[in-house]
């Protein structure tokens, strides 16, 4: 309370007309011409000018809410528009459906738990942690049944990883469809996961020599299963029970989910209850949930596990138009299922010229990476694109590149370069070039 009292005193000591003038001059001096020119706008956008400095705002004139009013905190009521959103016509039912992360509202690379997109095939079950078990059986020396407490007694591991649904951007293959980066790119989230390494738990059960594949199964009504090759399972898969420091949210797989870092989200089985160890994949069990890509010659790509390098400019974007000319902070996200992002380039003219963006540390493998470009908008039309490159040297393709290899009938694994057309009034539109 001390600092606040001081502020009040300093206000009351200065006649308000004088301090207002001082404040205006100070602002101009601080930020320079371009940014300060918006001052009339700033006055106009406040709901009540009486609350602006140097006046004492209404919220300083009474006590605020107390420490226990929100035993579990929630965002400011003024941020109520920052929510996951779905596209109603996209799926036939609400249980087997998807909603999208509001990427354009986020900073840094961590997705807050309440904003991680959801993708369920049979709704999200509500499982009591103490009644949950993980069974490991099949080609193992000792079939095991774990409680959650058992799993938490193994050495914990925490890692940041993105999860992207292979269908992210699937509606955009044939042309631009959805006008908003929440909808074109929001089937991705990135949190700090905590759990136990899958290898540790498999070692406990003891793998037989011909154990080559795993079939993880979910406890949801869809009983989702996917075949995972042993090499990946022993490399960097985790059994996660926490996200961003707290237990998983029910919609993200509480109490236990499989993590398959860098690979398509479909394989990250939620509400994990069983892992069967076998010597070959279980295609017959996966028919309803497996993702395959249909190629121009009618053949299907069967194993398309890795999420290739991709990026998106989140600001500006259709939901976040430019409101003033002058200095702008372009913000975006890049990721690669093969490792770290090495470089991101940004174009202002639809891909003719490129400029390298500033990557923000830490740049972690199989994790979202935040990038920025400071630029000056002169009020003319601009065609914004971003292009990610990962540490393997792979470069994010254009739609023309991708169509050449995969045709136009695909749905999954669309990692093309996105174009936003900024028009002279600052609005951004999802457009397709070439
Ligand atoms: N048990 C189970 N696991 C599941 C699914 C499901 O329907 N059931 N959906 C999968 C798909 S297709 C995706 S993209 C991710 C989505 O994870 P999220 O809901 O945390 O975003 O979970 C995967 N794991
Ligand atoms: Mo998915």
CSV table of C-alpha atoms and ligand atoms in Angstrom, one decimal:
chain,number,residue,atom,x,y,z
A,1,UNK,CA,0.0,0.0,0.0
A,2,UNK,CA,2.9,2.4,0.6
A,3,UNK,CA,3.8,3.1,-3.0
A,4,UNK,CA,0.2,3.7,-3.7
A,5,UNK,CA,-0.2,6.3,-1.0
A,6,UNK,CA,2.8,8.1,-2.3
A,7,UNK,CA,1.4,8.3,-5.8
A,8,UNK,CA,-1.8,9.8,-4.4
A,9,UNK,CA,0.2,12.4,-2.4
A,10,UNK,CA,2.1,13.5,-5.4
A,11,UNK,CA,-1.1,13.9,-7.4
A,12,UNK,CA,-2.7,16.0,-4.7
A,13,UNK,CA,0.3,18.3,-4.3
A,14,UNK,CA,0.3,19.4,-7.9
A,15,UNK,CA,-2.6,21.4,-9.4
A,16,UNK,CA,-4.2,19.0,-11.8
A,17,UNK,CA,-4.0,21.3,-14.9
A,18,UNK,CA,-0.3,21.8,-14.4
A,19,UNK,CA,0.5,18.1,-13.8
A,20,UNK,CA,-1.6,17.2,-16.9
A,21,UNK,CA,0.5,19.5,-19.0
A,22,UNK,CA,3.7,18.1,-17.4
A,23,UNK,CA,2.5,14.6,-18.1
A,24,UNK,CA,1.8,15.3,-21.8
A,25,UNK,CA,5.2,16.8,-22.2
A,26,UNK,CA,6.9,13.9,-20.4
A,27,UNK,CA,5.1,11.4,-22.6
A,28,UNK,CA,6.2,13.0,-25.8
A,29,UNK,CA,9.8,13.3,-24.7
A,30,UNK,CA,9.9,9.7,-23.6
A,31,UNK,CA,8.6,7.9,-26.6
A,32,UNK,CA,9.4,10.3,-29.4
A,33,UNK,CA,7.2,11.4,-32.3
A,34,UNK,CA,5.8,8.3,-33.9
A,35,UNK,CA,4.4,6.5,-30.8
A,36,UNK,CA,3.1,9.6,-29.0
A,37,UNK,CA,1.1,10.8,-32.0
A,38,UNK,CA,-1.6,8.5,-30.9
A,39,UNK,CA,-2.4,10.5,-27.8
A,40,UNK,CA,-5.8,11.8,-29.0
A,41,UNK,CA,-6.7,8.2,-29.8
A,42,UNK,CA,-5.7,7.1,-26.3
A,43,UNK,CA,-8.0,9.7,-24.8
A,44,UNK,CA,-10.8,8.6,-27.0
A,45,UNK,CA,-10.5,4.9,-26.3
A,46,UNK,CA,-10.7,5.2,-22.5
A,47,UNK,CA,-14.3,4.6,-21.4
A,48,UNK,CA,-14.1,7.4,-18.9
A,49,UNK,CA,-11.6,10.2,-19.3
A,50,UNK,CA,-12.0,11.0,-15.6
A,51,UNK,CA,-10.0,7.9,-14.8
A,52,UNK,CA,-7.0,9.0,-16.8
A,53,UNK,CA,-3.8,10.5,-15.3
A,54,UNK,CA,-3.4,12.8,-13.5
A,55,UNK,CA,-6.9,12.3,-12.1
A,56,UNK,CA,-7.4,9.7,-9.4
A,57,UNK,CA,-9.1,6.7,-11.1
A,58,UNK,CA,-12.3,5.2,-9.6
A,59,UNK,CA,-10.5,2.0,-8.8
A,60,UNK,CA,-8.0,3.8,-6.6
A,61,UNK,CA,-10.8,5.2,-4.4
A,62,UNK,CA,-11.9,2.0,-2.7
A,63,UNK,CA,-10.3,-1.3,-1.5
A,64,UNK,CA,-9.8,-4.1,-4.1
A,65,UNK,CA,-10.9,-7.7,-3.7
A,66,UNK,CA,-9.3,-9.7,-0.9
A,67,UNK,CA,-6.6,-12.4,-1.0
A,68,UNK,CA,-9.1,-15.3,-0.7
A,69,UNK,CA,-11.8,-14.1,-3.1
A,70,UNK,CA,-10.2,-16.2,-5.8
A,71,UNK,CA,-8.6,-19.3,-4.2
A,72,UNK,CA,-7.8,-20.5,-7.7
A,73,UNK,CA,-6.9,-17.4,-9.8
A,74,UNK,CA,-8.4,-16.5,-13.1
A,75,UNK,CA,-7.6,-13.8,-15.8
A,76,UNK,CA,-8.8,-10.3,-15.5
A,77,UNK,CA,-12.5,-9.9,-16.5
A,78,UNK,CA,-11.3,-7.5,-19.1
A,79,UNK,CA,-9.6,-10.4,-20.9
A,80,UNK,CA,-12.8,-12.4,-21.3
A,81,UNK,CA,-12.4,-12.5,-25.1
A,82,UNK,CA,-9.2,-14.5,-24.8
A,83,UNK,CA,-10.7,-18.0,-25.1
A,84,UNK,CA,-10.5,-21.2,-27.1
A,85,UNK,CA,-12.9,-21.1,-30.0
A,86,UNK,CA,-14.4,-23.7,-32.3
A,87,UNK,CA,-15.8,-23.6,-35.8
A,88,UNK,CA,-19.3,-25.0,-35.4
A,89,UNK,CA,-19.7,-26.4,-38.9
A,90,UNK,CA,-16.4,-28.2,-38.9
A,91,UNK,CA,-17.5,-31.4,-37.1
A,92,UNK,CA,-20.8,-33.3,-36.9
A,93,UNK,CA,-20.8,-33.7,-33.1
A,94,UNK,CA,-19.5,-31.6,-30.2
A,95,UNK,CA,-17.8,-34.6,-28.5
A,96,UNK,CA,-15.7,-35.7,-31.4
A,97,UNK,CA,-14.5,-32.2,-32.2
A,98,UNK,CA,-11.8,-29.6,-31.8
A,99,UNK,CA,-11.3,-26.0,-30.7
A,100,UNK,CA,-8.4,-23.7,-31.2
A,101,UNK,CA,-5.7,-21.9,-29.2
A,102,UNK,CA,-6.0,-18.0,-29.4
A,103,UNK,CA,-2.4,-17.7,-30.6
A,104,UNK,CA,-2.9,-14.0,-31.5
A,105,UNK,CA,-3.5,-13.1,-27.8
A,106,UNK,CA,-0.4,-14.9,-26.4
A,107,UNK,CA,3.1,-13.8,-25.5
A,108,UNK,CA,6.2,-15.8,-25.1
A,109,UNK,CA,6.0,-19.5,-26.1
A,110,UNK,CA,4.1,-21.1,-23.2
A,111,UNK,CA,0.4,-21.7,-23.7
A,112,UNK,CA,-1.6,-21.1,-20.5
A,113,UNK,CA,-3.4,-24.3,-19.4
A,114,UNK,CA,-6.9,-22.9,-19.9
A,115,UNK,CA,-6.1,-21.9,-23.5
A,116,UNK,CA,-4.6,-25.2,-24.8
A,117,UNK,CA,-6.8,-26.3,-27.8
A,118,UNK,CA,-8.8,-29.5,-27.2
A,119,UNK,CA,-9.2,-32.4,-29.6
A,120,UNK,CA,-11.3,-35.3,-28.5
A,121,UNK,CA,-12.8,-38.2,-30.4
A,122,UNK,CA,-15.3,-39.2,-27.7
A,123,UNK,CA,-15.4,-36.3,-25.2
A,124,UNK,CA,-13.2,-35.7,-22.2
A,125,UNK,CA,-13.7,-38.3,-19.4
A,126,UNK,CA,-13.7,-37.1,-15.7
A,127,UNK,CA,-11.3,-39.7,-14.1
A,128,UNK,CA,-10.5,-39.7,-10.3
A,129,UNK,CA,-6.7,-39.9,-10.0
A,130,UNK,CA,-6.9,-42.5,-7.3
A,131,UNK,CA,-9.0,-44.8,-9.5
A,132,UNK,CA,-6.7,-44.6,-12.5
A,133,UNK,CA,-4.3,-47.4,-13.4
A,134,UNK,CA,-1.7,-47.8,-16.1
A,135,UNK,CA,-1.2,-51.4,-17.3
A,136,UNK,CA,1.9,-52.5,-19.2
A,137,UNK,CA,1.7,-55.9,-20.8
A,138,UNK,CA,2.4,-57.9,-23.9
A,139,UNK,CA,6.1,-58.6,-24.8
A,140,UNK,CA,7.4,-57.8,-21.4
A,141,UNK,CA,9.0,-59.9,-18.7
A,142,UNK,CA,6.8,-58.5,-15.9
A,143,UNK,CA,3.3,-57.2,-16.7
A,144,UNK,CA,2.7,-54.3,-14.4
A,145,UNK,CA,-0.2,-52.2,-13.1
A,146,UNK,CA,0.7,-48.7,-11.8
A,147,UNK,CA,-1.2,-46.3,-9.6
A,148,UNK,CA,-0.5,-42.6,-10.1
A,149,UNK,CA,1.4,-42.6,-6.9
A,150,UNK,CA,3.6,-45.4,-8.2
A,151,UNK,CA,4.4,-43.3,-11.3
A,152,UNK,CA,5.3,-40.3,-9.3
A,153,UNK,CA,7.9,-42.2,-7.4
A,154,UNK,CA,10.0,-42.5,-10.6
A,155,UNK,CA,12.5,-39.6,-11.2
A,156,UNK,CA,10.5,-36.7,-12.5
A,157,UNK,CA,11.4,-35.0,-15.8
A,158,UNK,CA,10.2,-31.6,-17.0
A,159,UNK,CA,10.4,-30.5,-20.6
A,160,UNK,CA,8.8,-27.9,-22.9
A,161,UNK,CA,7.2,-29.3,-26.0
A,162,UNK,CA,4.7,-28.2,-28.5
A,163,UNK,CA,1.8,-30.5,-29.5
A,164,UNK,CA,0.3,-29.9,-33.0
A,165,UNK,CA,-2.6,-31.8,-34.4
A,166,UNK,CA,-1.7,-33.2,-37.9
A,167,UNK,CA,-5.0,-31.6,-39.1
A,168,UNK,CA,-3.8,-28.0,-38.1
A,169,UNK,CA,-4.4,-25.9,-41.3
A,170,UNK,CA,-6.2,-28.9,-43.0
A,171,UNK,CA,-9.0,-26.6,-44.2
A,172,UNK,CA,-6.5,-24.4,-46.0
A,173,UNK,CA,-5.2,-26.9,-48.6
A,174,UNK,CA,-7.2,-25.8,-51.6
A,175,UNK,CA,-7.3,-22.1,-50.8
A,176,UNK,CA,-7.7,-19.7,-47.9
A,177,UNK,CA,-10.8,-20.6,-45.9
A,178,UNK,CA,-10.7,-19.3,-42.4
A,179,UNK,CA,-10.0,-15.7,-41.6
A,180,UNK,CA,-8.1,-15.8,-38.3
A,181,UNK,CA,-4.8,-17.2,-37.1
A,182,UNK,CA,-6.7,-18.9,-34.2
A,183,UNK,CA,-8.5,-21.0,-36.8
A,184,UNK,CA,-5.8,-21.5,-39.5
A,185,UNK,CA,-3.0,-22.3,-36.9
A,186,UNK,CA,-4.5,-22.8,-33.5
A,187,UNK,CA,-4.4,-26.6,-33.3
A,188,UNK,CA,-1.1,-26.2,-31.5
A,189,UNK,CA,-0.1,-25.6,-27.9
A,190,UNK,CA,3.1,-25.6,-25.9
A,191,UNK,CA,3.5,-26.2,-22.2
A,192,UNK,CA,6.1,-27.4,-19.7
A,193,UNK,CA,5.2,-31.0,-19.2
A,194,UNK,CA,6.3,-33.0,-16.1
A,195,UNK,CA,6.3,-36.8,-15.9
A,196,UNK,CA,8.4,-39.9,-16.1
A,197,UNK,CA,10.4,-41.0,-19.0
A,198,UNK,CA,8.6,-43.9,-20.8
A,199,UNK,CA,11.9,-45.7,-21.1
A,200,UNK,CA,12.2,-45.8,-17.3
A,201,UNK,CA,8.8,-47.4,-17.0
A,202,UNK,CA,9.4,-49.9,-19.8
A,203,UNK,CA,12.7,-50.9,-18.3
A,204,UNK,CA,10.9,-51.7,-15.1
A,205,UNK,CA,8.6,-54.1,-17.0
A,206,UNK,CA,11.6,-55.5,-19.0
A,207,UNK,CA,11.2,-55.6,-22.8
A,208,UNK,CA,11.5,-58.9,-24.5
A,209,UNK,CA,14.0,-59.1,-27.4
A,210,UNK,CA,11.4,-59.0,-30.2
A,211,UNK,CA,9.4,-56.1,-28.6
A,212,UNK,CA,9.3,-53.5,-31.5
A,213,UNK,CA,6.0,-51.6,-31.2
A,214,UNK,CA,3.8,-50.1,-28.5
A,215,UNK,CA,0.0,-49.7,-28.5
A,216,UNK,CA,-1.0,-47.0,-26.0
A,217,UNK,CA,-4.7,-46.9,-25.2
A,218,UNK,CA,-6.8,-44.1,-23.7
A,219,UNK,CA,-9.5,-44.5,-21.1
A,220,UNK,CA,-12.0,-42.3,-23.0
A,221,UNK,CA,-15.1,-43.6,-24.7
A,222,UNK,CA,-13.2,-43.5,-28.0
A,223,UNK,CA,-10.5,-45.8,-26.4
A,224,UNK,CA,-8.0,-44.2,-28.7
A,225,UNK,CA,-5.0,-46.2,-29.7
A,226,UNK,CA,-1.9,-45.6,-31.9
A,227,UNK,CA,1.0,-47.7,-32.8
A,228,UNK,CA,4.4,-46.2,-31.7
A,229,UNK,CA,7.7,-47.6,-32.9
A,230,UNK,CA,10.0,-48.7,-30.0
A,231,UNK,CA,12.9,-46.6,-31.2
A,232,UNK,CA,10.8,-43.4,-30.5
A,233,UNK,CA,9.4,-44.8,-27.3
A,234,UNK,CA,12.9,-45.3,-25.9
A,235,UNK,CA,14.2,-42.0,-27.3
A,236,UNK,CA,12.2,-39.1,-25.8
A,237,UNK,CA,8.6,-40.1,-24.9
A,238,UNK,CA,7.2,-39.1,-21.5
A,239,UNK,CA,4.3,-40.2,-19.4
A,240,UNK,CA,3.1,-36.8,-18.2
A,241,UNK,CA,1.0,-36.0,-15.2
A,242,UNK,CA,1.6,-32.3,-15.0
A,243,UNK,CA,1.5,-29.3,-17.3
A,244,UNK,CA,2.8,-25.8,-16.5
A,245,UNK,CA,3.4,-26.9,-12.9
A,246,UNK,CA,0.0,-28.3,-12.0
A,247,UNK,CA,-1.8,-31.6,-12.7
A,248,UNK,CA,-3.0,-32.0,-16.2
A,249,UNK,CA,-6.3,-30.5,-17.1
A,250,UNK,CA,-9.1,-33.1,-17.7
A,251,UNK,CA,-9.3,-32.0,-21.4
A,252,UNK,CA,-5.5,-32.6,-21.8
A,253,UNK,CA,-5.7,-36.1,-20.4
A,254,UNK,CA,-5.9,-36.0,-16.6
A,255,UNK,CA,-4.5,-37.9,-14.8
A,256,UNK,CA,-2.0,-39.3,-17.3
A,257,UNK,CA,-1.0,-38.8,-21.0
A,258,UNK,CA,1.6,-40.0,-23.4
A,259,UNK,CA,4.0,-37.4,-24.9
A,260,UNK,CA,5.5,-38.2,-28.3
A,261,UNK,CA,7.7,-35.0,-28.8
A,262,UNK,CA,7.7,-33.6,-32.3
A,263,UNK,CA,5.3,-36.1,-33.7
A,264,UNK,CA,1.7,-35.6,-34.6
A,265,UNK,CA,-0.7,-34.8,-31.7
A,266,UNK,CA,-2.9,-37.8,-32.5
A,267,UNK,CA,-0.2,-40.1,-31.0
A,268,UNK,CA,-0.1,-38.3,-27.7
A,269,UNK,CA,-2.8,-40.5,-26.1
A,270,UNK,CA,-4.7,-38.9,-23.3
A,271,UNK,CA,-6.2,-40.6,-20.2
A,272,UNK,CA,-3.5,-43.3,-20.8
A,273,UNK,CA,-4.6,-46.6,-19.2
A,274,UNK,CA,-2.8,-49.3,-21.1
A,275,UNK,CA,0.4,-49.9,-23.1
A,276,UNK,CA,0.6,-53.1,-25.0
A,277,UNK,CA,4.0,-54.2,-26.2
A,278,UNK,CA,4.1,-56.1,-29.5
A,279,UNK,CA,6.3,-57.0,-32.5
A,280,UNK,CA,4.3,-55.1,-35.2
A,281,UNK,CA,1.9,-52.2,-35.6
A,282,UNK,CA,-1.8,-52.7,-34.9
A,283,UNK,CA,-3.4,-51.1,-37.9
A,284,UNK,CA,-6.7,-52.9,-37.5
A,285,UNK,CA,-7.2,-51.2,-34.1
A,286,UNK,CA,-6.4,-47.7,-35.4
A,287,UNK,CA,-8.8,-47.4,-38.4
A,288,UNK,CA,-11.1,-44.9,-36.8
A,289,UNK,CA,-8.5,-42.5,-35.4
A,290,UNK,CA,-5.4,-42.9,-37.6
A,291,UNK,CA,-4.4,-40.0,-39.8
A,292,UNK,CA,-3.2,-40.8,-43.4
A,293,UNK,CA,-2.4,-38.5,-46.3
A,294,UNK,CA,-4.0,-39.2,-49.7
A,295,UNK,CA,-1.5,-38.5,-52.6
A,296,UNK,CA,-2.4,-37.4,-56.1
A,297,UNK,CA,-1.9,-41.0,-57.5
A,298,UNK,CA,-4.5,-42.4,-55.0
A,299,UNK,CA,-1.9,-43.9,-52.7
A,300,UNK,CA,-1.8,-42.9,-49.1
A,301,UNK,CA,1.1,-41.9,-47.0
A,302,UNK,CA,0.9,-44.2,-44.0
A,303,UNK,CA,3.6,-43.2,-41.5
A,304,UNK,CA,3.7,-39.4,-41.4
A,305,UNK,CA,4.7,-38.9,-37.8
A,306,UNK,CA,7.0,-35.9,-37.6
A,307,UNK,CA,5.6,-32.4,-37.6
A,308,UNK,CA,7.8,-30.5,-40.1
A,309,UNK,CA,9.0,-26.9,-39.5
A,310,UNK,CA,6.3,-24.3,-39.6
A,311,UNK,CA,5.7,-20.7,-38.5
A,312,UNK,CA,2.9,-18.1,-38.3
A,313,UNK,CA,2.8,-14.4,-37.8
A,314,UNK,CA,0.4,-13.9,-34.9
A,315,UNK,CA,0.5,-10.1,-34.8
A,316,UNK,CA,-0.7,-8.6,-37.0
A,317,UNK,CA,-3.2,-11.1,-38.1
A,318,UNK,CA,-6.9,-11.0,-39.0
A,319,UNK,CA,-7.8,-10.8,-35.3
A,320,UNK,CA,-5.1,-8.2,-34.6
A,321,UNK,CA,-5.2,-5.4,-37.2
A,322,UNK,CA,-2.8,-2.5,-37.2
A,323,UNK,CA,-4.3,0.6,-35.6
A,324,UNK,CA,-1.7,3.2,-36.2
A,325,UNK,CA,1.0,3.9,-38.7
A,326,UNK,CA,4.7,3.9,-37.7
A,327,UNK,CA,6.7,1.6,-35.6
A,328,UNK,CA,5.2,-1.9,-35.2
A,329,UNK,CA,6.3,-5.0,-33.4
A,330,UNK,CA,5.6,-8.0,-35.6
A,331,UNK,CA,5.3,-11.2,-33.5
A,332,UNK,CA,5.1,-14.8,-34.5
A,333,UNK,CA,5.8,-18.4,-33.5
A,334,UNK,CA,7.9,-21.1,-35.2
A,335,UNK,CA,8.4,-24.8,-34.4
A,336,UNK,CA,9.8,-28.0,-35.8
A,337,UNK,CA,9.3,-31.6,-34.8
A,338,UNK,CA,12.8,-32.4,-35.8
A,339,UNK,CA,14.6,-30.2,-33.3
A,340,UNK,CA,15.4,-26.5,-32.7
A,341,UNK,CA,14.4,-23.6,-34.9
A,342,UNK,CA,17.5,-22.2,-36.5
A,343,UNK,CA,16.2,-19.1,-38.3
A,344,UNK,CA,12.9,-17.4,-39.2
A,345,UNK,CA,12.7,-15.0,-42.2
A,346,UNK,CA,9.9,-12.5,-42.7
A,347,UNK,CA,8.7,-11.0,-46.0
A,348,UNK,CA,6.7,-7.8,-46.4
A,349,UNK,CA,6.1,-8.3,-50.2
A,350,UNK,CA,4.7,-11.8,-50.5
A,351,UNK,CA,8.0,-13.7,-50.5
A,352,UNK,CA,10.2,-11.6,-52.9
A,353,UNK,CA,12.5,-10.2,-50.3
A,354,UNK,CA,13.2,-11.7,-46.9
A,355,UNK,CA,14.6,-10.3,-43.6
A,356,UNK,CA,15.8,-12.4,-40.7
A,357,UNK,CA,13.6,-12.2,-37.5
A,358,UNK,CA,14.9,-11.9,-34.0
A,359,UNK,CA,14.5,-15.3,-32.2
A,360,UNK,CA,13.8,-15.0,-28.5
A,361,UNK,CA,15.8,-17.3,-26.1
A,362,UNK,CA,15.4,-19.9,-25.0
A,363,UNK,CA,15.2,-21.7,-28.3
A,364,UNK,CA,14.4,-25.3,-27.3
A,365,UNK,CA,14.0,-28.5,-29.4
A,366,UNK,CA,10.5,-29.5,-30.4
A,367,UNK,CA,9.2,-26.4,-28.7
A,368,UNK,CA,7.5,-23.2,-29.9
A,369,UNK,CA,10.0,-20.4,-30.6
A,370,UNK,CA,8.9,-16.8,-30.4
A,371,UNK,CA,10.2,-14.4,-33.1
A,372,UNK,CA,10.0,-10.6,-33.6
A,373,UNK,CA,10.6,-8.0,-36.3
A,374,UNK,CA,10.4,-4.3,-35.5
A,375,UNK,CA,9.2,-2.5,-38.6
A,376,UNK,CA,7.7,0.7,-39.8
A,377,UNK,CA,4.3,0.7,-41.5
A,378,UNK,CA,3.7,3.5,-43.9
A,379,UNK,CA,0.0,2.8,-44.3
A,380,UNK,CA,0.3,1.0,-47.6
A,381,UNK,CA,-0.7,-2.6,-48.5
A,382,UNK,CA,1.8,-5.2,-47.3
A,383,UNK,CA,1.9,-9.0,-47.9
A,384,UNK,CA,3.3,-10.6,-44.8
A,385,UNK,CA,4.9,-14.1,-44.7
A,386,UNK,CA,7.1,-16.0,-42.4
A,387,UNK,CA,9.4,-18.9,-43.2
A,388,UNK,CA,11.0,-21.2,-40.6
A,389,UNK,CA,14.2,-23.1,-40.9
A,390,UNK,CA,15.2,-25.8,-38.4
A,391,UNK,CA,18.5,-27.2,-37.3
A,392,UNK,CA,18.4,-30.0,-39.9
A,393,UNK,CA,18.4,-27.3,-42.7
A,394,UNK,CA,14.8,-28.0,-43.6
A,395,UNK,CA,13.0,-24.9,-44.9
A,396,UNK,CA,9.2,-24.4,-44.5
A,397,UNK,CA,7.7,-24.8,-48.0
A,398,UNK,CA,5.3,-22.6,-50.0
A,399,UNK,CA,1.9,-23.9,-51.0
A,400,UNK,CA,3.3,-24.4,-54.6
A,401,UNK,CA,6.1,-26.6,-53.2
A,402,UNK,CA,3.8,-28.6,-51.1
A,403,UNK,CA,1.1,-29.1,-53.8
A,404,UNK,CA,3.7,-30.4,-56.2
A,405,UNK,CA,4.6,-33.2,-53.8
A,406,UNK,CA,1.3,-33.9,-52.1
A,407,UNK,CA,-1.4,-32.7,-54.5
A,408,UNK,CA,-4.4,-30.7,-53.4
A,409,UNK,CA,-6.5,-33.4,-51.7
A,410,UNK,CA,-4.6,-33.7,-48.5
A,411,UNK,CA,-5.8,-32.6,-45.2
A,412,UNK,CA,-3.0,-33.4,-42.8
A,413,UNK,CA,0.5,-32.0,-42.4
A,414,UNK,CA,0.0,-28.7,-44.0
A,415,UNK,CA,3.1,-26.7,-42.9
A,416,UNK,CA,3.0,-24.1,-45.8
A,417,UNK,CA,3.9,-20.5,-45.6
A,418,UNK,CA,0.9,-18.4,-44.6
A,419,UNK,CA,0.2,-15.0,-46.2
A,420,UNK,CA,-1.6,-12.1,-44.5
A,421,UNK,CA,-2.6,-9.2,-46.7
A,422,UNK,CA,-2.5,-6.0,-44.7
A,423,UNK,CA,-4.7,-3.4,-46.4
A,424,UNK,CA,-4.3,0.4,-46.1
A,425,UNK,CA,-6.7,0.5,-43.1
A,426,UNK,CA,-4.6,-2.0,-41.2
A,427,UNK,CA,-6.8,-5.0,-41.5
A,428,UNK,CA,-5.2,-8.4,-42.2
A,429,UNK,CA,-6.7,-10.9,-44.5
A,430,UNK,CA,-5.9,-14.6,-45.1
A,431,UNK,CA,-4.9,-14.8,-48.8
A,432,UNK,CA,-3.3,-17.4,-51.1
A,433,UNK,CA,-0.5,-16.4,-53.4
A,434,UNK,CA,0.3,-18.3,-56.6
B,1,LIG,N1,-7.5,-40.9,-25.5
B,1,LIG,C1,-7.4,-39.9,-26.5
B,1,LIG,N2,-6.2,-39.3,-26.8
B,1,LIG,C2,-6.1,-38.4,-27.7
B,1,LIG,C3,-7.3,-38.0,-28.5
B,1,LIG,C4,-8.5,-38.6,-28.2
B,1,LIG,O1,-9.6,-38.3,-28.8
B,1,LIG,N3,-8.5,-39.6,-27.2
B,1,LIG,N4,-7.1,-37.1,-29.5
B,1,LIG,C5,-5.8,-37.0,-30.1
B,1,LIG,C6,-5.6,-35.9,-31.0
B,1,LIG,S1,-6.1,-36.2,-32.6
B,1,LIG,C7,-4.9,-34.8,-30.7
B,1,LIG,S2,-4.5,-33.6,-31.9
B,1,LIG,C8,-4.4,-34.5,-29.3
B,1,LIG,C9,-4.9,-33.2,-28.8
B,1,LIG,O2,-4.4,-32.9,-27.5
B,1,LIG,P1,-5.1,-31.8,-26.7
B,1,LIG,O3,-6.5,-32.0,-26.5
B,1,LIG,O4,-4.3,-31.7,-25.4
B,1,LIG,O5,-4.9,-30.5,-27.5
B,1,LIG,O6,-4.7,-35.6,-28.4
B,1,LIG,C10,-4.7,-36.9,-29.0
B,1,LIG,N5,-4.9,-37.8,-28.0
B,2,LIG,MO1,-5.3,-34.5,-34.0
